[in-house]
Coordinates of N, CA and C and ligand atoms in Angstrom, one line a residue:
M52 N 0.7 -13.3 -17.2 CA 0.1 -13.3 -15.9 C -0.2 -11.9 -15.4
K53 N -1.4 -11.7 -14.9 CA -1.8 -10.3 -14.4 C -1.4 -10.3 -12.9
L54 N -0.4 -9.5 -12.7 CA 0.1 -9.4 -11.3 C -0.3 -8.1 -10.7
G55 N -1.0 -8.1 -9.6 CA -1.3 -6.9 -8.8 C -0.3 -6.6 -7.8
I56 N 0.0 -5.4 -7.6 CA 1.1 -5.0 -6.6 C 0.5 -4.0 -5.7
L57 N 0.5 -4.3 -4.4 CA -0.1 -3.3 -3.4 C 1.1 -3.0 -2.5
G58 N 1.7 -1.8 -2.7 CA 2.8 -1.3 -1.9 C 2.2 -0.4 -0.9
G59 N 2.9 -0.3 0.3 CA 2.4 0.6 1.3 C 3.3 0.6 2.5
T60 N 3.0 1.5 3.4 CA 3.8 1.4 4.7 C 3.2 0.3 5.5
F61 N 1.9 0.1 5.5 CA 1.2 -1.0 6.2 C 1.6 -0.9 7.7
D62 N 1.3 0.3 8.3 CA 1.6 0.6 9.7 C 0.4 1.0 10.4
P63 N -0.6 0.1 10.6 CA -0.7 -1.3 10.2 C -1.5 -1.5 8.9
I64 N -1.4 -2.7 8.3 CA -2.3 -3.1 7.3 C -3.7 -3.1 7.9
H65 N -4.7 -2.7 7.1 CA -6.1 -2.6 7.6 C -7.1 -3.0 6.6
L66 N -8.4 -3.0 7.0 CA -9.4 -3.5 6.1 C -9.6 -2.7 4.9
G67 N -9.2 -1.4 4.9 CA -9.2 -0.6 3.6 C -8.3 -1.2 2.6
H68 N -7.1 -1.7 3.0 CA -6.1 -2.3 2.1 C -6.7 -3.6 1.6
M69 N -7.3 -4.4 2.5 CA -7.9 -5.7 2.1 C -9.0 -5.5 1.1
A70 N -9.8 -4.5 1.4 CA -11.0 -4.2 0.5 C -10.4 -3.8 -0.9
A71 N -9.4 -3.0 -0.9 CA -8.8 -2.5 -2.2 C -8.3 -3.7 -2.9
A72 N -7.6 -4.6 -2.2 CA -7.0 -5.8 -2.9 C -8.1 -6.7 -3.5
E73 N -9.2 -6.9 -2.7 CA -10.3 -7.8 -3.1 C -11.0 -7.1 -4.3
A74 N -11.2 -5.8 -4.3 CA -11.9 -5.2 -5.4 C -11.1 -5.2 -6.6
A75 N -9.8 -5.0 -6.5 CA -8.9 -5.0 -7.7 C -8.8 -6.4 -8.3
L76 N -8.7 -7.4 -7.4 CA -8.6 -8.8 -7.9 C -9.8 -9.1 -8.7
G77 N -11.0 -8.8 -8.2 CA -12.3 -9.1 -8.9 C -12.5 -8.3 -10.2
A78 N -12.3 -6.9 -10.1 CA -12.6 -6.1 -11.2 C -11.6 -6.3 -12.4
L79 N -10.4 -6.7 -12.1 CA -9.4 -6.8 -13.2 C -9.0 -8.2 -13.4
S80 N -9.6 -9.2 -12.8 CA -9.3 -10.6 -12.9 C -7.8 -10.8 -12.8
L81 N -7.2 -10.3 -11.7 CA -5.8 -10.5 -11.5 C -5.5 -11.9 -11.0
D82 N -4.3 -12.4 -11.4 CA -4.0 -13.8 -11.0 C -3.5 -13.8 -9.5
R83 N -2.9 -12.7 -9.1 CA -2.2 -12.7 -7.8 C -2.0 -11.3 -7.4
I84 N -2.0 -11.1 -6.1 CA -1.6 -9.7 -5.6 C -0.4 -9.9 -4.6
L85 N 0.6 -9.1 -4.9 CA 1.8 -9.1 -4.0 C 1.6 -7.9 -3.1
F86 N 1.7 -8.1 -1.8 CA 1.7 -7.0 -0.8 C 3.2 -6.8 -0.4
I87 N 3.6 -5.5 -0.7 CA 5.0 -5.2 -0.5 C 5.2 -4.1 0.5
P88 N 5.5 -4.4 1.7 CA 5.8 -3.3 2.7 C 7.0 -2.5 2.3
A89 N 6.9 -1.2 2.4 CA 8.0 -0.3 2.0 C 9.1 -0.4 3.0
G90 N 10.3 -0.4 2.5 CA 11.5 -0.4 3.4 C 11.7 0.9 4.1
D91 N 11.9 2.0 3.3 CA 12.1 3.3 3.8 C 11.1 4.2 3.1
P92 N 9.9 4.4 3.6 CA 8.9 5.2 2.9 C 9.3 6.7 3.1
W93 N 10.2 7.2 2.3 CA 10.8 8.5 2.4 C 9.7 9.6 2.2
L94 N 8.6 9.3 1.5 CA 7.6 10.4 1.3 C 6.9 10.6 2.6
K95 N 7.0 9.7 3.6 CA 6.4 9.9 4.9 C 7.4 10.4 5.9
A96 N 8.5 11.0 5.5 CA 9.5 11.5 6.4 C 8.8 12.4 7.4
G97 N 9.2 12.3 8.6 CA 8.6 13.1 9.7 C 7.6 12.3 10.4
T98 N 7.1 11.2 9.9 CA 6.2 10.3 10.6 C 7.0 9.1 11.0
E99 N 6.9 8.8 12.3 CA 7.7 7.7 12.8 C 7.0 6.4 12.3
V100 N 7.8 5.5 11.8 CA 7.3 4.2 11.1 C 7.8 3.0 12.0
S101 N 6.9 2.1 12.2 CA 7.2 0.9 13.0 C 8.3 0.1 12.2
P102 N 9.1 -0.7 13.0 CA 10.1 -1.6 12.3 C 9.5 -2.5 11.3
G103 N 10.2 -2.7 10.2 CA 9.7 -3.5 9.1 C 9.3 -4.9 9.5
A104 N 9.9 -5.5 10.5 CA 9.5 -6.8 10.9 C 8.1 -6.9 11.4
H105 N 7.7 -5.8 12.2 CA 6.3 -5.8 12.7 C 5.3 -5.6 11.5
R106 N 5.7 -4.7 10.6 CA 4.8 -4.3 9.5 C 4.6 -5.6 8.6
L107 N 5.7 -6.3 8.4 CA 5.6 -7.5 7.6 C 4.8 -8.6 8.3
A108 N 5.0 -8.8 9.6 CA 4.3 -9.8 10.3 C 2.8 -9.5 10.3
M109 N 2.4 -8.2 10.3 CA 1.0 -7.9 10.3 C 0.4 -8.2 8.9
V110 N 1.2 -7.9 7.8 CA 0.8 -8.2 6.5 C 0.6 -9.7 6.3
R111 N 1.5 -10.5 6.8 CA 1.4 -11.9 6.7 C 0.2 -12.5 7.4
A112 N -0.1 -11.9 8.6 CA -1.2 -12.3 9.4 C -2.5 -12.0 8.6
A113 N -2.5 -10.9 8.0 CA -3.8 -10.4 7.3 C -4.1 -11.3 6.1
I114 N -3.0 -11.7 5.4 CA -3.3 -12.4 4.1 C -3.2 -14.0 4.2
A115 N -2.9 -14.4 5.4 CA -2.7 -15.9 5.6 C -3.9 -16.6 5.2
G116 N -3.7 -17.7 4.4 CA -4.8 -18.6 4.0 C -5.4 -18.2 2.7
D117 N -5.0 -17.1 2.1 CA -5.6 -16.7 0.8 C -4.6 -16.9 -0.3
D118 N -4.9 -17.9 -1.1 CA -3.9 -18.3 -2.2 C -3.6 -17.2 -3.2
A119 N -4.5 -16.2 -3.3 CA -4.3 -15.2 -4.3 C -3.4 -14.1 -3.8
Y120 N -3.1 -14.1 -2.5 CA -2.3 -13.1 -1.9 C -0.9 -13.6 -1.5
E121 N 0.1 -12.8 -1.7 CA 1.5 -13.1 -1.3 C 2.1 -11.9 -0.7
S122 N 3.1 -12.1 0.2 CA 3.8 -10.9 0.7 C 5.2 -11.0 0.1
S123 N 5.9 -9.8 -0.1 CA 7.2 -9.8 -0.6 C 8.1 -8.9 0.3
T124 N 9.3 -9.4 0.6 CA 10.2 -8.5 1.4 C 11.2 -7.7 0.5
M125 N 10.9 -7.7 -0.8 CA 11.9 -7.1 -1.7 C 12.2 -5.6 -1.3
E126 N 11.2 -4.9 -0.9 CA 11.5 -3.5 -0.5 C 12.2 -3.4 0.9
L127 N 11.8 -4.3 1.8 CA 12.5 -4.3 3.1 C 13.9 -4.7 3.0
D128 N 14.2 -5.6 2.0 CA 15.6 -6.1 1.8 C 16.5 -5.1 1.1
R129 N 15.9 -4.2 0.4 CA 16.7 -3.3 -0.4 C 17.2 -2.1 0.4
A130 N 18.4 -1.7 0.3 CA 19.0 -0.6 1.0 C 18.5 0.7 0.4
G131 N 18.5 1.8 1.2 CA 18.2 3.1 0.7 C 16.7 3.4 0.6
P132 N 16.3 4.6 0.1 CA 14.9 4.9 0.0 C 14.2 4.0 -0.9
T133 N 12.9 3.7 -0.6 CA 12.1 2.8 -1.4 C 11.5 3.5 -2.6
Y134 N 12.0 3.1 -3.8 CA 11.4 3.6 -5.0 C 10.6 2.6 -5.8
T135 N 9.3 2.9 -6.0 CA 8.5 2.0 -6.7 C 9.0 1.6 -8.1
E136 N 9.6 2.6 -8.7 CA 10.2 2.3 -10.1 C 11.2 1.2 -10.0
E137 N 12.0 1.1 -9.0 CA 12.9 0.0 -8.8 C 12.2 -1.3 -8.6
T138 N 11.2 -1.3 -7.8 CA 10.4 -2.5 -7.5 C 9.8 -3.0 -8.7
L139 N 9.2 -2.2 -9.5 CA 8.5 -2.6 -10.8 C 9.6 -3.2 -11.7
A140 N 10.8 -2.6 -11.8 CA 11.8 -3.1 -12.7 C 12.3 -4.5 -12.2
E141 N 12.4 -4.7 -10.9 CA 12.8 -6.0 -10.4 C 11.8 -7.0 -10.6
L142 N 10.5 -6.6 -10.5 CA 9.4 -7.6 -10.7 C 9.3 -8.0 -12.2
Q143 N 9.5 -7.0 -13.1 CA 9.5 -7.3 -14.5 C 10.6 -8.3 -14.9
E144 N 11.8 -8.1 -14.2 CA 12.9 -9.0 -14.4 C 12.6 -10.4 -13.9
A145 N 12.1 -10.4 -12.7 CA 11.8 -11.7 -12.1 C 10.7 -12.5 -12.8
Y146 N 9.7 -11.8 -13.2 CA 8.5 -12.6 -13.8 C 8.6 -12.6 -15.3
G147 N 9.5 -11.9 -16.0 CA 9.6 -11.9 -17.4 C 8.6 -11.0 -18.1
P148 N 8.8 -10.9 -19.5 CA 8.0 -10.0 -20.3 C 6.5 -10.3 -20.3
A149 N 6.1 -11.6 -20.0 CA 4.7 -11.9 -20.0 C 3.9 -11.4 -18.8
A150 N 4.7 -10.9 -17.8 CA 4.0 -10.4 -16.6 C 3.4 -9.0 -16.9
D151 N 2.1 -8.9 -16.6 CA 1.4 -7.7 -16.8 C 1.2 -7.0 -15.4
L152 N 2.0 -6.0 -15.2 CA 2.0 -5.4 -13.8 C 0.9 -4.4 -13.6
H153 N 0.2 -4.6 -12.5 CA -0.9 -3.7 -12.2 C -0.6 -3.1 -10.8
F154 N -0.3 -1.8 -10.7 CA 0.1 -1.2 -9.5 C -1.2 -0.5 -8.9
I155 N -1.5 -1.0 -7.7 CA -2.8 -0.6 -7.0 C -2.4 0.5 -6.0
L156 N -3.1 1.7 -6.1 CA -2.9 2.7 -5.1 C -4.2 3.5 -4.9
G157 N -4.2 4.1 -3.7 CA -5.4 4.9 -3.3 C -5.4 6.2 -4.1
A158 N -6.6 6.8 -4.2 CA -6.7 8.1 -5.0 C -5.9 9.2 -4.4
D159 N -5.7 9.1 -3.1 CA -4.8 10.2 -2.4 C -3.4 10.1 -2.9
A160 N -3.0 8.9 -3.2 CA -1.6 8.7 -3.6 C -1.3 9.2 -5.0
V161 N -2.4 9.3 -5.8 CA -2.2 9.8 -7.2 C -1.8 11.2 -7.2
R162 N -2.3 12.0 -6.2 CA -1.9 13.4 -6.1 C -0.4 13.5 -5.8
D163 N 0.1 12.6 -5.1 CA 1.5 12.6 -4.7 C 2.5 12.1 -5.8
L164 N 1.9 11.5 -6.8 CA 2.8 10.9 -7.8 C 3.9 11.8 -8.4
P165 N 3.6 13.0 -8.7 CA 4.7 13.9 -9.2 C 5.9 14.0 -8.3
R166 N 5.7 13.7 -7.0 CA 6.8 13.8 -6.1 C 7.6 12.5 -6.0
W167 N 7.1 11.4 -6.6 CA 7.8 10.2 -6.6 C 9.1 10.2 -7.4
H168 N 10.0 9.3 -7.1 CA 11.2 9.1 -7.9 C 10.8 8.5 -9.3
A169 N 11.2 9.1 -10.4 CA 11.0 8.7 -11.7 C 9.6 8.3 -12.0
P170 N 8.6 9.2 -11.8 CA 7.2 8.8 -11.9 C 6.8 8.4 -13.4
A171 N 7.5 9.0 -14.4 CA 7.1 8.6 -15.7 C 7.5 7.1 -16.0
D172 N 8.6 6.7 -15.4 CA 9.0 5.3 -15.5 C 8.1 4.4 -14.8
V173 N 7.6 4.8 -13.7 CA 6.6 4.0 -13.0 C 5.3 3.8 -13.9
L174 N 4.9 4.9 -14.5 CA 3.6 4.8 -15.3 C 3.9 4.0 -16.5
A175 N 5.1 4.0 -17.1 CA 5.4 3.3 -18.3 C 5.5 1.8 -18.0
R176 N 5.8 1.4 -16.8 CA 6.0 0.0 -16.5 C 4.8 -0.8 -16.0
C177 N 3.7 0.0 -15.8 CA 2.5 -0.8 -15.2 C 1.2 -0.1 -15.6
T178 N 0.2 -0.8 -15.4 CA -1.2 -0.2 -15.4 C -1.5 0.2 -14.0
L179 N -1.9 1.5 -13.9 CA -2.2 2.0 -12.6 C -3.7 1.7 -12.2
V180 N -3.9 1.1 -11.1 CA -5.2 0.8 -10.6 C -5.5 1.7 -9.4
V181 N -6.4 2.7 -9.7 CA -6.7 3.7 -8.7 C -7.9 3.4 -7.9
M182 N -7.8 3.3 -6.6 CA -8.9 2.9 -5.7 C -9.5 4.2 -5.1
G183 N -10.7 4.4 -5.3 CA -11.4 5.5 -4.7 C -11.2 5.5 -3.2
R184 N -11.0 6.6 -2.6 CA -10.9 6.7 -1.1 C -11.9 7.8 -0.7
P185 N -12.8 7.5 0.2 CA -13.7 8.6 0.6 C -12.9 9.7 1.2
A186 N -13.5 10.9 1.2 CA -12.8 12.1 1.7 C -11.7 12.6 0.8
Q187 N -11.5 12.0 -0.4 CA -10.5 12.5 -1.3 C -11.1 13.4 -2.3
G188 N -12.4 13.5 -2.3 CA -13.1 14.4 -3.3 C -13.0 13.7 -4.7
E189 N -13.3 14.6 -5.7 CA -13.3 14.1 -7.0 C -12.0 13.6 -7.5
L190 N -12.0 12.4 -8.2 CA -10.7 11.8 -8.6 C -10.3 12.5 -9.9
D191 N -9.2 13.1 -10.0 CA -8.7 13.7 -11.2 C -7.4 13.0 -11.7
L192 N -7.6 12.3 -12.8 CA -6.5 11.5 -13.3 C -5.6 12.3 -14.3
A193 N -6.0 13.6 -14.5 CA -5.3 14.4 -15.4 C -3.8 14.6 -15.0
V194 N -3.6 14.5 -13.7 CA -2.2 14.6 -13.2 C -1.3 13.6 -13.8
L195 N -1.9 12.5 -14.2 CA -1.1 11.4 -14.8 C -0.6 11.8 -16.2
D196 N -1.4 12.5 -17.0 CA -1.0 12.9 -18.3 C 0.1 14.0 -18.2
G197 N 0.1 14.7 -17.1 CA 1.2 15.7 -16.9 C 2.5 15.0 -16.6
I198 N 2.5 13.8 -16.2 CA 3.7 13.1 -15.9 C 4.2 12.3 -17.1
L199 N 3.2 11.6 -17.7 CA 3.5 10.8 -18.9 C 2.3 10.9 -19.8
P200 N 2.3 11.7 -20.9 CA 1.2 11.9 -21.8 C 0.6 10.5 -22.2
G201 N -0.7 10.4 -22.1 CA -1.4 9.2 -22.5 C -1.7 8.2 -21.4
S202 N -1.0 8.5 -20.2 CA -1.1 7.5 -19.2 C -2.5 7.5 -18.4
A203 N -3.1 8.7 -18.4 CA -4.4 8.8 -17.8 C -5.4 7.8 -18.4
A204 N -5.3 7.7 -19.7 CA -6.3 6.8 -20.5 C -6.0 5.3 -20.2
R205 N -4.8 5.0 -19.8 CA -4.4 3.6 -19.5 C -4.8 3.2 -18.0
A206 N -4.9 4.2 -17.2 CA -5.2 3.9 -15.7 C -6.6 3.4 -15.6
V207 N -6.8 2.6 -14.6 CA -8.2 2.0 -14.4 C -8.6 2.5 -13.0
S208 N -9.8 3.0 -12.8 CA -10.2 3.3 -11.4 C -11.3 2.4 -11.0
V209 N -11.2 2.0 -9.7 CA -12.2 1.1 -9.1 C -12.8 1.8 -7.9
D210 N -14.2 1.7 -7.9 CA -14.9 2.4 -6.8 C -14.7 1.6 -5.5
L211 N -14.5 2.3 -4.4 CA -14.3 1.6 -3.1 C -14.8 2.6 -2.1
D212 N -15.5 2.1 -1.1 CA -16.0 3.0 0.0 C -15.6 2.4 1.3
M213 N -14.3 2.5 1.7 CA -13.8 2.0 2.9 C -13.0 3.2 3.6
G214 N -13.7 3.9 4.4 CA -13.0 5.1 5.0 C -12.1 4.7 6.2
V215 N -11.1 3.9 5.9 CA -10.2 3.4 7.0 C -8.8 4.0 6.7
S216 N -8.1 4.5 7.7 CA -6.8 4.9 7.4 C -5.9 4.4 8.6
A217 N -4.6 4.1 8.3 CA -3.7 3.6 9.3 C -3.5 4.7 10.4
T218 N -3.5 6.0 10.0 CA -3.4 7.1 10.9 C -4.4 7.0 12.0
E219 N -5.7 6.8 11.6 CA -6.8 6.7 12.5 C -6.6 5.4 13.4
I220 N -6.1 4.4 12.9 CA -5.9 3.1 13.6 C -4.8 3.3 14.7
R221 N -3.7 4.0 14.3 CA -2.7 4.2 15.3 C -3.2 5.1 16.5
R222 N -4.1 6.1 16.1 CA -4.6 7.0 17.1 C -5.5 6.2 18.1
R223 N -6.4 5.3 17.5 CA -7.3 4.5 18.3 C -6.5 3.5 19.2
A224 N -5.4 2.9 18.7 CA -4.6 2.0 19.4 C -4.0 2.7 20.6
A225 N -3.5 4.0 20.4 CA -2.9 4.7 21.5 C -3.9 5.0 22.6
E226 N -5.1 5.2 22.2 CA -6.2 5.5 23.2 C -6.7 4.2 23.8
G227 N -6.3 3.1 23.4 CA -6.8 1.8 23.9 C -8.1 1.5 23.4
E228 N -8.6 2.1 22.3 CA -9.9 1.8 21.7 C -9.9 0.5 20.9
S229 N -11.0 -0.1 20.7 CA -11.1 -1.3 19.9 C -10.8 -1.0 18.4
L230 N -10.1 -2.0 17.8 CA -9.9 -1.9 16.4 C -10.7 -2.8 15.5
A231 N -11.8 -3.3 16.2 CA -12.7 -4.3 15.5 C -13.3 -3.6 14.3
G232 N -13.4 -4.3 13.2 CA -14.0 -3.7 12.0 C -13.0 -2.8 11.2
L233 N -11.8 -2.6 11.8 CA -10.9 -1.8 11.1 C -9.7 -2.5 10.5
V234 N -9.3 -3.6 11.3 CA -8.1 -4.4 10.9 C -8.6 -5.9 11.1
P235 N -8.0 -6.8 10.4 CA -8.3 -8.2 10.6 C -8.0 -8.6 12.1
E236 N -8.8 -9.6 12.6 CA -8.6 -9.9 14.0 C -7.2 -10.3 14.4
D237 N -6.5 -11.0 13.6 CA -5.1 -11.4 13.9 C -4.2 -10.2 14.0
V238 N -4.5 -9.2 13.1 CA -3.7 -8.0 13.2 C -3.9 -7.2 14.5
E239 N -5.2 -7.2 14.9 CA -5.5 -6.5 16.2 C -4.8 -7.2 17.3
R240 N -4.8 -8.6 17.3 CA -4.1 -9.3 18.3 C -2.6 -9.0 18.3
Y241 N -2.1 -8.9 17.1 CA -0.6 -8.6 17.0 C -0.3 -7.2 17.6
I242 N -1.1 -6.3 17.2 CA -0.9 -4.9 17.7 C -1.0 -4.8 19.2
V243 N -2.0 -5.4 19.8 CA -2.2 -5.4 21.2 C -1.0 -6.2 21.9
G244 N -0.7 -7.4 21.3 CA 0.3 -8.3 21.9 C 1.7 -7.7 21.9
H245 N 2.0 -6.9 20.9 CA 3.3 -6.2 20.9 C 3.3 -4.8 21.3
G246 N 2.2 -4.4 21.8 CA 2.1 -3.0 22.4 C 2.4 -1.9 21.3
L247 N 2.1 -2.2 20.1 CA 2.4 -1.2 19.0 C 1.5 0.0 19.2
Y248 N 2.1 1.2 18.8 CA 1.4 2.5 18.8 C 1.0 3.0 20.1
V249 N 1.4 2.4 21.3 CA 1.0 2.9 22.6 C 1.5 4.3 22.8
E250 N 2.6 4.7 22.2 CA 3.1 6.0 22.4 C 2.9 6.9 21.2
Y251 N 2.0 6.5 20.4 CA 1.7 7.2 19.1 C 1.4 8.7 19.3
K252 N 0.5 8.9 20.4 CA 0.1 10.3 20.6 C 1.2 11.2 20.9
E253 N 2.2 10.7 21.7 CA 3.3 11.5 22.1 C 4.2 12.0 21.0
R254 N 4.1 11.2 19.9 CA 5.0 11.6 18.8 C 4.4 12.7 17.9
Q255 N 3.1 13.0 18.1 CA 2.4 13.9 17.2 C 3.0 15.3 17.4
Ligands
LIG462 P1 -1.5 6.5 6.7 O1 -2.9 6.8 7.3 O2 -0.5 6.2 7.7 O3 -1.1 7.5 5.7 P2 -2.7 4.5 4.9 O4 -3.8 4.0 5.5 O5 -2.8 5.5 3.7 O6 -1.6 5.1 5.9 P3 -0.5 3.0 3.4 O7 0.0 1.8 4.0 O8 0.3 4.2 3.3 O9 -1.8 3.3 4.4 O10 -1.3 2.8 2.1 C1 -0.9 1.9 1.1 C2 -1.7 2.1 -0.2 O11 -3.1 1.8 0.1 C3 -1.8 3.6 -0.6 O12 -1.8 3.6 -2.1 C4 -3.1 4.1 -0.1 O13 -3.6 5.2 -0.9 C5 -4.0 2.9 -0.2 N1 -5.0 2.9 0.8 C6 -4.9 3.0 2.1 N2 -6.1 3.0 2.7 C7 -7.1 2.9 1.7 C8 -8.5 2.8 1.7 N3 -9.2 2.9 2.8 N4 -9.1 2.7 0.5 C9 -8.4 2.7 -0.6 N5 -7.0 2.7 -0.7 C10 -6.4 2.8 0.5

């Protein structure tokens, strides 16, 4: 089974994430994509992160009704900092050796990979699916070979032109601006209904 994995803070999940999932699903003929909200996104230390229950609820609202998409609480349920290497190991264990893990991430995240916990193990456990993000400039996968020789050749990149970021959405929500066209409608309703990000500006 070709299993796509889209991990993220999802604070909030937005149409960039949805476009990335859809593009990866089609380009790689994945059977399913698991959306996994991070428990403790330690690489974003210094940025205040909404409670996991809100981030999970927004993910669930965004993917509701699509059979190819599932959410997982495995990282929210795990204590301590969230390490993708542990997530991939758990998934390999749960799905067995026939599972072909495809980890989807934005081009910006590739640059951060050397700072991840056990990055060589991450690359050894999955095929990396790199989604282009506008404003990221030229995509340079050479960084992958620096972590695990040969891994750049195994990575797949998929073109995507969705200039949406969660940071911009939190800013707009704080200003009371519309989020139409940036997040699914149910996610916008959730954000407004729960008053998420209203104090975002004060935290900057
Ligand atoms: P923030 O603006 O708070 O940093 P974000 O929009 O990057 O958040 P995350 O939840 O941290 O959202 O992202 C999860 C994954 O989705 C990361 O691998 C990120 O690179 C990727 N991603 C986010 N937005 C896009 C986008 N517009 N196009 C492609 N990939 C994206």
